[in-house]
Tab-separated table of C-alpha atoms in Angstrom:
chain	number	residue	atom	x	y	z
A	582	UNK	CA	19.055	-26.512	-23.137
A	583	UNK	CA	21.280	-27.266	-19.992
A	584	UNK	CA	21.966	-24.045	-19.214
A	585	UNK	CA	18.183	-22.878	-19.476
A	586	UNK	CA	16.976	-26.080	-17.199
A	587	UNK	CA	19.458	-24.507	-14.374
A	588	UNK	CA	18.502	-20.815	-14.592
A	589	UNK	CA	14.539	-21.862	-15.227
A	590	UNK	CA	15.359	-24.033	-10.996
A	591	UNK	CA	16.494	-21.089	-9.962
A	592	UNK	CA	14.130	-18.692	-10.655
A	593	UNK	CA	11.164	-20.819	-9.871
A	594	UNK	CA	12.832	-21.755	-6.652
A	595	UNK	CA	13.679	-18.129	-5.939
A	596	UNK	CA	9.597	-17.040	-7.082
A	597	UNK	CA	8.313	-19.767	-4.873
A	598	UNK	CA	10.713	-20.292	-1.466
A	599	UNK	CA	10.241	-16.530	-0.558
A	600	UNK	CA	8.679	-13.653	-0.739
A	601	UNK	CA	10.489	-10.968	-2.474
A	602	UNK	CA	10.829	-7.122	-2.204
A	603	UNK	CA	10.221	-7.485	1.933
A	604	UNK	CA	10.716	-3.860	2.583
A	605	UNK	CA	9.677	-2.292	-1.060
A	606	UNK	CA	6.109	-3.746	0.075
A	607	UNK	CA	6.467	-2.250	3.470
A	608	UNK	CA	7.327	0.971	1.977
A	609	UNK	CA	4.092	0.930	-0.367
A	610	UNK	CA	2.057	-0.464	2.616
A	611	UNK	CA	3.564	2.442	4.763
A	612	UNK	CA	3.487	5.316	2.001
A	613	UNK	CA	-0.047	4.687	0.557
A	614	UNK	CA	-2.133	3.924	4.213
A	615	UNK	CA	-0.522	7.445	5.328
A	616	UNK	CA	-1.075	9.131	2.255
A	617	UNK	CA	-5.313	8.254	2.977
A	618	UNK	CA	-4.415	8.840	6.376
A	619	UNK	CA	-3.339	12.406	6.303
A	620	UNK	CA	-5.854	13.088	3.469
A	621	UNK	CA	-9.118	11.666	5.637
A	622	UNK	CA	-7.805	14.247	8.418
A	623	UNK	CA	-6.877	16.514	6.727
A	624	UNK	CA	-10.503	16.774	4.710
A	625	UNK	CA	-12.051	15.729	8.106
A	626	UNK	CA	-13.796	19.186	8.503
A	627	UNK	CA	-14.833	19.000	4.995
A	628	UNK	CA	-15.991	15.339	4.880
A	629	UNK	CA	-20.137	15.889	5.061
A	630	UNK	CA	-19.565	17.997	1.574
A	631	UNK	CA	-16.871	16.051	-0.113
A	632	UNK	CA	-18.631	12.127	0.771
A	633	UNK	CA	-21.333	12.670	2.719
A	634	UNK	CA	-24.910	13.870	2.560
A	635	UNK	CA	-24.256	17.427	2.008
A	636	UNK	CA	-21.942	17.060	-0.934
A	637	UNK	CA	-23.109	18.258	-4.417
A	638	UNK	CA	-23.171	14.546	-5.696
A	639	UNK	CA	-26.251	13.165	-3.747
A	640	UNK	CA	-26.801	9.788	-2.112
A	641	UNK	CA	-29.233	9.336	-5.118
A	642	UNK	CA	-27.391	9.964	-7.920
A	643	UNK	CA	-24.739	7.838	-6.607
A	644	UNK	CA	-26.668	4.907	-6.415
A	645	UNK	CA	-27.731	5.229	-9.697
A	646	UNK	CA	-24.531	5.554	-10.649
A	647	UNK	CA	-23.483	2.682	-8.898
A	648	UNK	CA	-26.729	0.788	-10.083
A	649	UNK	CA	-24.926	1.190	-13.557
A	650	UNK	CA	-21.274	0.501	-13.182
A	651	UNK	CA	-21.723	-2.393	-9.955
A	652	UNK	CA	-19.397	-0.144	-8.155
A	653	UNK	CA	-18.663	-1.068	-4.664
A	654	UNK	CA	-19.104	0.937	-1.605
A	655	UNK	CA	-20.377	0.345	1.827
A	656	UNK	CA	-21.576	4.099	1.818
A	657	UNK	CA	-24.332	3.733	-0.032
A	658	UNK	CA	-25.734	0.530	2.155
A	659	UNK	CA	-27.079	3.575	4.135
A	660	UNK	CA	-27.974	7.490	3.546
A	661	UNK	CA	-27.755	8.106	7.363
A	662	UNK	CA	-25.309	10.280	8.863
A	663	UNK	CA	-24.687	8.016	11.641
A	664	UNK	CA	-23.768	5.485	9.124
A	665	UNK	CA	-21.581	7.935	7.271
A	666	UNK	CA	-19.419	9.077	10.750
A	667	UNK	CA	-18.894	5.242	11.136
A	668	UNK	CA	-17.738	4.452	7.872
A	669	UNK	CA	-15.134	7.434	7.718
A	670	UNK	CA	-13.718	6.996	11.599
A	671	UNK	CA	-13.470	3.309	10.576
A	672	UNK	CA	-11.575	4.234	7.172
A	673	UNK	CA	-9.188	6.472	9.454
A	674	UNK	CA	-8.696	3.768	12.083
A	675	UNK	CA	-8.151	1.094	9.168
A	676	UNK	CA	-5.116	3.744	7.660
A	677	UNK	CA	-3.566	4.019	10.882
A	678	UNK	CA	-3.381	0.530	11.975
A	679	UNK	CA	-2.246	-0.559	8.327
A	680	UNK	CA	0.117	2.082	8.642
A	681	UNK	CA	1.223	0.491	11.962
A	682	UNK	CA	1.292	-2.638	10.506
A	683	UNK	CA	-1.046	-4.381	13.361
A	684	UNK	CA	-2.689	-7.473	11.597
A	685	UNK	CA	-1.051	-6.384	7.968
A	686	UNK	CA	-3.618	-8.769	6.261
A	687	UNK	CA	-6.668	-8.192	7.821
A	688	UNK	CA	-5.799	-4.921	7.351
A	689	UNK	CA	-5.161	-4.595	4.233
A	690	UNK	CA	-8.641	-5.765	3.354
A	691	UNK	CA	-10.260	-2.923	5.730
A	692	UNK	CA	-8.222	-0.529	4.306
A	693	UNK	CA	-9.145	-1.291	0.570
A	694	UNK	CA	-12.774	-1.337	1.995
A	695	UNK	CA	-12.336	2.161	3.313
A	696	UNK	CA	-10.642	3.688	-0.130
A	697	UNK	CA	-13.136	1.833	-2.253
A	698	UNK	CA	-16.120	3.010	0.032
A	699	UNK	CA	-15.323	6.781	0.146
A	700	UNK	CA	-13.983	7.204	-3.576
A	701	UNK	CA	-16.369	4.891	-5.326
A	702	UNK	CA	-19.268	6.740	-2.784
A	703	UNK	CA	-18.091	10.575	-4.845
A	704	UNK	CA	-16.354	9.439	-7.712
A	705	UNK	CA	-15.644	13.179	-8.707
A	706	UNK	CA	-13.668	14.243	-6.012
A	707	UNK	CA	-10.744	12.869	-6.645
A	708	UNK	CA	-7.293	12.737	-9.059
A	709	UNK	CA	-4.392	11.017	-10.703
A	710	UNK	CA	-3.546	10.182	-7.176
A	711	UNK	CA	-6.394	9.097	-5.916
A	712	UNK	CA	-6.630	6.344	-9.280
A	713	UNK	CA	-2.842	5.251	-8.048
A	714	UNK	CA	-4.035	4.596	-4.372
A	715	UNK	CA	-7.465	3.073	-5.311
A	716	UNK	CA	-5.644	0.380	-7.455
A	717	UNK	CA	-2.559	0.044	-4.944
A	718	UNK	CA	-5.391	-0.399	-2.277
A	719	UNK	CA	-6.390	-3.619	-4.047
A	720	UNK	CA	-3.004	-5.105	-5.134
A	721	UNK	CA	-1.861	-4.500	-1.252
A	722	UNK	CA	-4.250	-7.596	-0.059
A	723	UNK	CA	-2.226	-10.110	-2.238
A	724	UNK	CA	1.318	-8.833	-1.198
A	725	UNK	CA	2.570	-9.806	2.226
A	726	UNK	CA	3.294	-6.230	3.069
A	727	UNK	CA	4.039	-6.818	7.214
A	728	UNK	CA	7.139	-9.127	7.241
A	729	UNK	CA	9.402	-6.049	8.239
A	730	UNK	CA	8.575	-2.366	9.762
A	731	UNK	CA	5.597	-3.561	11.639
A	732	UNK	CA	3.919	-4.582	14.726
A	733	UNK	CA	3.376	-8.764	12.967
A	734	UNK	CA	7.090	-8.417	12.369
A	735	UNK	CA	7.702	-7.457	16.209
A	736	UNK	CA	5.220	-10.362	17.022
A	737	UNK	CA	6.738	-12.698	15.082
A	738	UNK	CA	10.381	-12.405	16.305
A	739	UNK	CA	8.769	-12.795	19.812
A	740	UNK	CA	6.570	-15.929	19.231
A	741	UNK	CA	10.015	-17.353	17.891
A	742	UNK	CA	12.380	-16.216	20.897
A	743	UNK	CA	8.897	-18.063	22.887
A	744	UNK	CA	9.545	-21.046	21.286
A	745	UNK	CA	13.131	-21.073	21.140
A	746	UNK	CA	12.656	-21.603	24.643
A	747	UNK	CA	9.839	-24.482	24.530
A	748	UNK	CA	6.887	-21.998	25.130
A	749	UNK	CA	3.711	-22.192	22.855
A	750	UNK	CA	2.749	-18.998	22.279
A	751	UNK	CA	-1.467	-18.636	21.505
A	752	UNK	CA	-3.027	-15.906	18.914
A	753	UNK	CA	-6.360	-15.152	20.921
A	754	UNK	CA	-6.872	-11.870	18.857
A	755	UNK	CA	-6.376	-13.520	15.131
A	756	UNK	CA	-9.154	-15.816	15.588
A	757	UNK	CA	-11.976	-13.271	17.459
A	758	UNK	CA	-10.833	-11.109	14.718
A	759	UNK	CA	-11.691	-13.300	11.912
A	760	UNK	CA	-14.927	-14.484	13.595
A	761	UNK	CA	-16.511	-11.343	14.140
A	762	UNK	CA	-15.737	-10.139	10.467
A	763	UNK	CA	-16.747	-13.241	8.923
A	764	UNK	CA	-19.808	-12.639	10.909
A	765	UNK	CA	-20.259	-8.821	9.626
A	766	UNK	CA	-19.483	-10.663	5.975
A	767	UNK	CA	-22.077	-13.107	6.231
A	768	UNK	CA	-24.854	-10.471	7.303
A	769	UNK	CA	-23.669	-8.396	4.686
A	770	UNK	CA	-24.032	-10.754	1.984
A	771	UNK	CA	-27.457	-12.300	2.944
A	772	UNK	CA	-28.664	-8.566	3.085
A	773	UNK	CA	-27.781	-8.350	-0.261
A	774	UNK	CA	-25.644	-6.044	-0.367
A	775	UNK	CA	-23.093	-7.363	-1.625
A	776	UNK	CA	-24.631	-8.268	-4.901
A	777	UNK	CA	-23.289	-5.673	-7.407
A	778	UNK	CA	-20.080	-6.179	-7.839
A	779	UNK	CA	-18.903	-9.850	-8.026
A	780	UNK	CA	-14.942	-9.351	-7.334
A	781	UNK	CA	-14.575	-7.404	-4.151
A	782	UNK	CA	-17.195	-9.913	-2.488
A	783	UNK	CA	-15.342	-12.660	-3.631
A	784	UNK	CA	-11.941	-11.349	-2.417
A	785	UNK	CA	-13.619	-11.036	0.899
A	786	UNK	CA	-14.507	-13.955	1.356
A	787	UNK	CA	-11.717	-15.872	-0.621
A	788	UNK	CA	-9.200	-13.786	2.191
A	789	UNK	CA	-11.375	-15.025	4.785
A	790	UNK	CA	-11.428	-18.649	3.933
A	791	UNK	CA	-7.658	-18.333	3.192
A	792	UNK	CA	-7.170	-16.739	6.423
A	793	UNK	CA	-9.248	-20.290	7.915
A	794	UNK	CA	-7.180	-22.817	6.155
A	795	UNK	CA	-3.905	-21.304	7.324
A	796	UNK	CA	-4.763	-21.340	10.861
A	797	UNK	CA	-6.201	-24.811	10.083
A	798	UNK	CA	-3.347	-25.919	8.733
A	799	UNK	CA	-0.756	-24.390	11.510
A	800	UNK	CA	-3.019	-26.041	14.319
A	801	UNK	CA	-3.514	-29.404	13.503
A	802	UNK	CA	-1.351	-30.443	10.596
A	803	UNK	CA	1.139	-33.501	12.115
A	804	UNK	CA	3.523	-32.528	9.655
A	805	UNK	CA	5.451	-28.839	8.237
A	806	UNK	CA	4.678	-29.842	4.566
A	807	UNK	CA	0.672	-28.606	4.580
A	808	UNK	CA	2.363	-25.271	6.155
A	809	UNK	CA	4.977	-25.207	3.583
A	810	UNK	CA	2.567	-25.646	0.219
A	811	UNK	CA	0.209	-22.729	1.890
A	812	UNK	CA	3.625	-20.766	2.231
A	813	UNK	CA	4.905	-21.439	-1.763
A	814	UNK	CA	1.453	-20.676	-3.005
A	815	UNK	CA	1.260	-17.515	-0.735
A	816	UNK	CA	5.009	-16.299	-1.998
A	817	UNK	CA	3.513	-16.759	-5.626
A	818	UNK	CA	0.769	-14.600	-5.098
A	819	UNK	CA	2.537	-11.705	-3.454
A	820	UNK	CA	5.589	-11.863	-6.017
A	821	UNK	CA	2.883	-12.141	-8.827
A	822	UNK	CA	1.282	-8.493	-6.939
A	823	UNK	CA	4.655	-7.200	-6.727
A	824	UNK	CA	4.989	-7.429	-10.573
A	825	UNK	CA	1.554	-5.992	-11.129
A	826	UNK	CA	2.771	-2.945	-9.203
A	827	UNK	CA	6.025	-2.505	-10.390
A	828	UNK	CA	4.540	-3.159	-14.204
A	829	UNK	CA	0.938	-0.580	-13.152
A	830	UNK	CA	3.908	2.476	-12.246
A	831	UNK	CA	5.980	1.761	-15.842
A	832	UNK	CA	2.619	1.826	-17.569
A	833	UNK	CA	1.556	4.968	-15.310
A	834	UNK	CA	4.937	6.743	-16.458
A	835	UNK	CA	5.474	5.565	-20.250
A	836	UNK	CA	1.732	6.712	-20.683
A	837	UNK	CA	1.643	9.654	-19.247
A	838	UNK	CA	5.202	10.111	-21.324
A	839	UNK	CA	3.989	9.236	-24.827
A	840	UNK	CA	0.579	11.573	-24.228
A	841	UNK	CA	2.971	14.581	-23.271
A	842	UNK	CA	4.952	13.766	-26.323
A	843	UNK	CA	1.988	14.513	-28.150
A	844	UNK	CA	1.419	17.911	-27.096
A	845	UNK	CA	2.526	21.289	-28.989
A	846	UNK	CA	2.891	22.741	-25.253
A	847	UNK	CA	4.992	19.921	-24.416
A	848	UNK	CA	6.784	20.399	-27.789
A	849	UNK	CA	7.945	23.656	-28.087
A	850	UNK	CA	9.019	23.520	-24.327
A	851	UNK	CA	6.755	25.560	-22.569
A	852	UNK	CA	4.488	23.270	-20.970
A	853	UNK	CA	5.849	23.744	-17.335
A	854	UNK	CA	5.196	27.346	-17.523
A	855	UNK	CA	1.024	27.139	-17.884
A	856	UNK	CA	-0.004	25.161	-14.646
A	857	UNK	CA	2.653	27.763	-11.901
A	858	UNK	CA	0.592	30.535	-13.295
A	859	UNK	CA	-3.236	28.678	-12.441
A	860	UNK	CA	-4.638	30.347	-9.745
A	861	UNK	CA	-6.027	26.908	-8.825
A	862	UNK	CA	-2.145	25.528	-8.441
A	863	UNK	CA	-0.514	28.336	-7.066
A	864	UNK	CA	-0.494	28.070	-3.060
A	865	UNK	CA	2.913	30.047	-3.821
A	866	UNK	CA	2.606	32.567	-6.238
A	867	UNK	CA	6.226	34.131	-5.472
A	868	UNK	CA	7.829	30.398	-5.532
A	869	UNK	CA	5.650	29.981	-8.826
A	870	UNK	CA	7.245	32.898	-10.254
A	871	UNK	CA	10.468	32.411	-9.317
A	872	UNK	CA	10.590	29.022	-11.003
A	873	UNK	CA	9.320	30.248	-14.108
A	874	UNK	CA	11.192	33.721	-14.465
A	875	UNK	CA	14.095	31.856	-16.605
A	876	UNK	CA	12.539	30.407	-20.144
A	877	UNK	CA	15.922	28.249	-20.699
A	878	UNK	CA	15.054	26.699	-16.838
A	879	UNK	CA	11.592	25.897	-17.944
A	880	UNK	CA	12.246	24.652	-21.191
A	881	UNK	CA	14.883	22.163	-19.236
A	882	UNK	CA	12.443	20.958	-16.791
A	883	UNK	CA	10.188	20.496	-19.998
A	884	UNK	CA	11.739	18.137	-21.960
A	885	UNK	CA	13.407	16.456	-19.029
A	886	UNK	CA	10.267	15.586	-17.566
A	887	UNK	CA	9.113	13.696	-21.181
A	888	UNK	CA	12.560	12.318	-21.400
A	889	UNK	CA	12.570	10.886	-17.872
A	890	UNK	CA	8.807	9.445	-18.039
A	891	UNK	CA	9.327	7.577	-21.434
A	892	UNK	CA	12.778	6.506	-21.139
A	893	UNK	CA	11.887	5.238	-16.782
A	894	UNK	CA	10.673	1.810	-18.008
A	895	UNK	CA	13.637	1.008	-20.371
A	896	UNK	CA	16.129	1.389	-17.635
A	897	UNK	CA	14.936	-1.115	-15.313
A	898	UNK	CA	17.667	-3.222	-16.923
A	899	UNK	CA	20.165	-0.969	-15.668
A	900	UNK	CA	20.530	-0.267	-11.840
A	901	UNK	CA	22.405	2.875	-12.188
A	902	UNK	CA	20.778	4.447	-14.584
A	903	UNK	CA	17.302	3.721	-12.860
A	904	UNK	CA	18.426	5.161	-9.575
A	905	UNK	CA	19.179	8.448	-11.384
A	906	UNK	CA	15.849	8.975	-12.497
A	907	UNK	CA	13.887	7.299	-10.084
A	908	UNK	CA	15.676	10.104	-7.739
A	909	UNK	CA	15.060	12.768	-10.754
A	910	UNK	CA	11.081	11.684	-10.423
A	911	UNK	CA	11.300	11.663	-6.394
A	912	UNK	CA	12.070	14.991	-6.637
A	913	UNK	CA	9.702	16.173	-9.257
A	914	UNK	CA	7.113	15.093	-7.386
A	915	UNK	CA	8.552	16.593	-4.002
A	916	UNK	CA	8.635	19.841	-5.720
A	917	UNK	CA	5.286	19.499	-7.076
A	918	UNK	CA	3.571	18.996	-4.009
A	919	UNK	CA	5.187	22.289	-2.705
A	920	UNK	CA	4.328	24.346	-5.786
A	921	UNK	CA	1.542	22.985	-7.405
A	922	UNK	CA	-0.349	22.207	-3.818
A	923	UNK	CA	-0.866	18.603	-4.414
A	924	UNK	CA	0.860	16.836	-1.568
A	925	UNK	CA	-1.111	13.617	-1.892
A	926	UNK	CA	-0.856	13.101	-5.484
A	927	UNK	CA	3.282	13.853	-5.207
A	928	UNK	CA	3.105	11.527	-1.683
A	929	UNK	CA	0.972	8.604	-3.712
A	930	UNK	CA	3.299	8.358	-6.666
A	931	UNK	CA	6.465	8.755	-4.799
A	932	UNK	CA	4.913	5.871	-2.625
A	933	UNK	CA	4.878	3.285	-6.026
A	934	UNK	CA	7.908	4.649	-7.166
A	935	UNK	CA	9.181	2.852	-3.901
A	936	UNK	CA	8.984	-0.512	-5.478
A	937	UNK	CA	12.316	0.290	-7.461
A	938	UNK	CA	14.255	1.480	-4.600
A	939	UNK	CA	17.296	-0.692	-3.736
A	940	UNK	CA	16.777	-2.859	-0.672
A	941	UNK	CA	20.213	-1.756	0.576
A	942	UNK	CA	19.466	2.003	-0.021
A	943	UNK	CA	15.806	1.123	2.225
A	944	UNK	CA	17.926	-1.030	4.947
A	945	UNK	CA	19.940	2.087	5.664
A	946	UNK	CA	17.301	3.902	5.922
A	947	UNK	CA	15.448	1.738	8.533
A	948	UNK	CA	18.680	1.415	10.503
A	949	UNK	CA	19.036	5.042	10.653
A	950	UNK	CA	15.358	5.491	11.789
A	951	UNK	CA	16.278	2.814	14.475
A	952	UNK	CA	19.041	5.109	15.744
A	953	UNK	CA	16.816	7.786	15.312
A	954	UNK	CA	13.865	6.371	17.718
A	955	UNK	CA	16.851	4.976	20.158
A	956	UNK	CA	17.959	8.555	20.957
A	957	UNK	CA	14.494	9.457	21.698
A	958	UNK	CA	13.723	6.571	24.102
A	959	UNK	CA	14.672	8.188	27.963
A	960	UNK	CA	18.157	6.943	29.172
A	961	UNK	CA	17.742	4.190	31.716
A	962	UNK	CA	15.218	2.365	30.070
A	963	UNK	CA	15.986	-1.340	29.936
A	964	UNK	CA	14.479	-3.347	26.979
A	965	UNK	CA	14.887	-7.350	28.067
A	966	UNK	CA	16.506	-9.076	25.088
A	967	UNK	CA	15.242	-12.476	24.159
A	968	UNK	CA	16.955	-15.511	25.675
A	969	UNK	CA	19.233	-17.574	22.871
A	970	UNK	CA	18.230	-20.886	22.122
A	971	UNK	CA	19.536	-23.700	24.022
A	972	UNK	CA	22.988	-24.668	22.037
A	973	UNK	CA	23.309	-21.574	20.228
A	974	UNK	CA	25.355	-18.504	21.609
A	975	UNK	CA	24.411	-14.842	22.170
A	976	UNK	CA	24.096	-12.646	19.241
A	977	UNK	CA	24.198	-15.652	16.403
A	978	UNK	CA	21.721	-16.459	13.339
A	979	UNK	CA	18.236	-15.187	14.622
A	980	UNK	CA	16.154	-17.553	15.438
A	981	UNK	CA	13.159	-18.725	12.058
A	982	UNK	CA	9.939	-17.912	12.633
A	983	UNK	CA	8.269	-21.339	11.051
A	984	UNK	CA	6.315	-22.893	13.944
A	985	UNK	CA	7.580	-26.664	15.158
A	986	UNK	CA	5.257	-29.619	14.463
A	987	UNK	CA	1.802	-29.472	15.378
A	988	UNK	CA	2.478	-25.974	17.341
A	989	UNK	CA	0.631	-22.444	16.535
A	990	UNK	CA	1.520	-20.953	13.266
A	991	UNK	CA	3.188	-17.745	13.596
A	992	UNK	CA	1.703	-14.401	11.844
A	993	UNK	CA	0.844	-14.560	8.506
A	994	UNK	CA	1.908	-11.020	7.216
């Protein structure tokens, strides 16, 4: 019982002092906003037939369809094509600023407004990938996905260095931001439209009130420990979202493992072979053929593809081993975007496989994409650095971002 009392501190202090898996939650914010990014332009000539008016599923049979399951979608407030336009610029605007990582939790909520409009408006259209980024679209609001690789993090180290140096720094944008979609959230709710679906109108507005008491709380609380208790229960919730991810790509991998199992194809070691020779998945035909001209190959990639999928989950408890295959399933689904022609479905599920990736294996790869952009700024370009606090040399601790006493909170990302 004393040893358990320790370890049971630790972990609750570690669950609620922080929140963890900073840049596996910028990679999934990064991967799955340009995986809907690239799709939406991609399909952009194609839109009008695969969500809009001239598509084969009609605005009335989707709102009967919606009428029965209380699906939500902003689509279907309207059947004009003026309305439509709107709704899919503003889905491709939400992507890229997500993807950007300007305003990470307001964000986040446009951007799951965006996925759940278009996919829930043509339910049909869709695949395994587009199920992985219409759930990751949801569990993305609870994580705090901005606190590296984005433009909050930028903003926050500068609102520090500000007040490092006795400035007070003011958010004019947050606020008029949250006013004028509080607004759009009120209309929308006493037009009752809001009124199938009880969750997504209550995460609305539960974000939006959240996204009150925070500034509340930063603006005229005398003391840090309001601040703090918003910051614990906000850590909880984005660890607790982090789990539901990490546990939603086991359960996507040991199912689709133990259904393989099941099948003769998948058996006898020749299920690889059927799907490179489908017209419908062959944007290579030669590639295709190459790959599948050697029966001992295919049976290989068979059975290591059940092997890896069932076993995946088990080796969490084992960093090596779970860097093997998570690099074995990387590249599955690297080659099956290439040969198959699905480059979203490969790009969504290596984006969730990006939880498991090894902070120090993701911090070398952002410090090589910092080199990277640094040889492409122009040589003579002088970036100012930021003043060091008074008492504390050059090029020491960097400075917290937790506002002083009664001063403006910083970003909440």
């Amino acid at each position: 019982m004393n040893r358990f009392s320790p370890a049971l501190s630790r972990a609750t202090a570690r669950v609620t002092d922080s929140a963890l898996g900073p840049h596996q939650t910028a990679v999934i914010r990064i991967g799955f906003s340009l995986t809907w990014l690239l799709f939406l332009l991609r399909e952009f000539p194609h839109r009008q037939e695969l969500y809009g008016p001239d598509g084969p599923w009609s605005w009335d049979l989707a709102d009967q369809l919606v009428a029965t399951n209380g699906a939500f979608t902003p689509l279907l407030w309207s059947d004009g094509r003026v309305w439509f336009e709107a709704v899919y610029a503003l889905a491709v605007l939400w992507s890229l600023l997500l993807l950007l990582g300007w305003r990470t939790r307001t964000m986040s909520v446009l951007f799951m407004m965006g996925v759940l409009a278009l996919q829930n408006r043509s339910v049909f259209m869709g695949d395994g990938g587009d199920n992985v980024l219409h759930l990751m679209s949801i569990y993305l609001v609870f994580t705090r996905c901005g606190q590296v690789w984005s433009l909050d993090a930028r903003r926050a180290r500068r609102a520090a260095g500000a007040r490092a140096r006795g400035e007070r720094p003011r958010d004019r944008v947050g606020p008029l931001l949250w006013g004028v979609l509080g607004l759009l959230l009120l209309l929308a709710t006493l037009a009752g439209r809001t009124d199938g679906d009880r969750f997504i109108p209550l995460l609305l507005w539960t974000v939006w009130l959240a996204q009150a008491l925070w500034w509340l709380v930063g603006r005229g609380a005398r003391t840090g420990q309001p601040r703090i208790l918003l910051d614990v229960v906000t850590n909880i919730v984005h660890n607790g979202a982090l789990l539901v991810i990490m546990a939603e790509a086991c359960l996507i991998y040991a199912t689709a493992g133990w259904y393989k199992v099941q099948g003769s194809r998948w058996q006898d070691g020749t299920a690889v072979y059927y799907p490179l020779h489908l017209e419908y998945f062959s944007p290579w035909p030669t590639l295709a053929d190459l790959l599948s001209a050697s029966g001992t190959m295919v049976m290989l990639v068979t059975y290591a593809t059940v092997a890896v999928q069932v076993a995946f989950p088990f080796t969490l408890f084992n960093r090596r081993v779970k860097n093997v295959l998570l690099a074995f399933m990387i590249l599955e689904h690297a080659v099956i975007a290439v040969v198959l022609g699905l480059p979203f479905f490969s790009l969504a599920m290596i984006a969730a496989d990006a939880v498991f990736l090894p902070t120090s294996f993701l911090r070398r790869l952002g410090n090589l994409a910092a080199r990277a952009c640094g040889r492409l700024r122009p040589r003579g370009t002088w970036i100012p650095r930021p003043r060091p606090p008074a008492g504390r040399p050059a090029g020491g601790d960097p400075v917290e971002a937790a506002p002083a006493p009664g001063g403006v909170p910083g970003p909440r990302t």
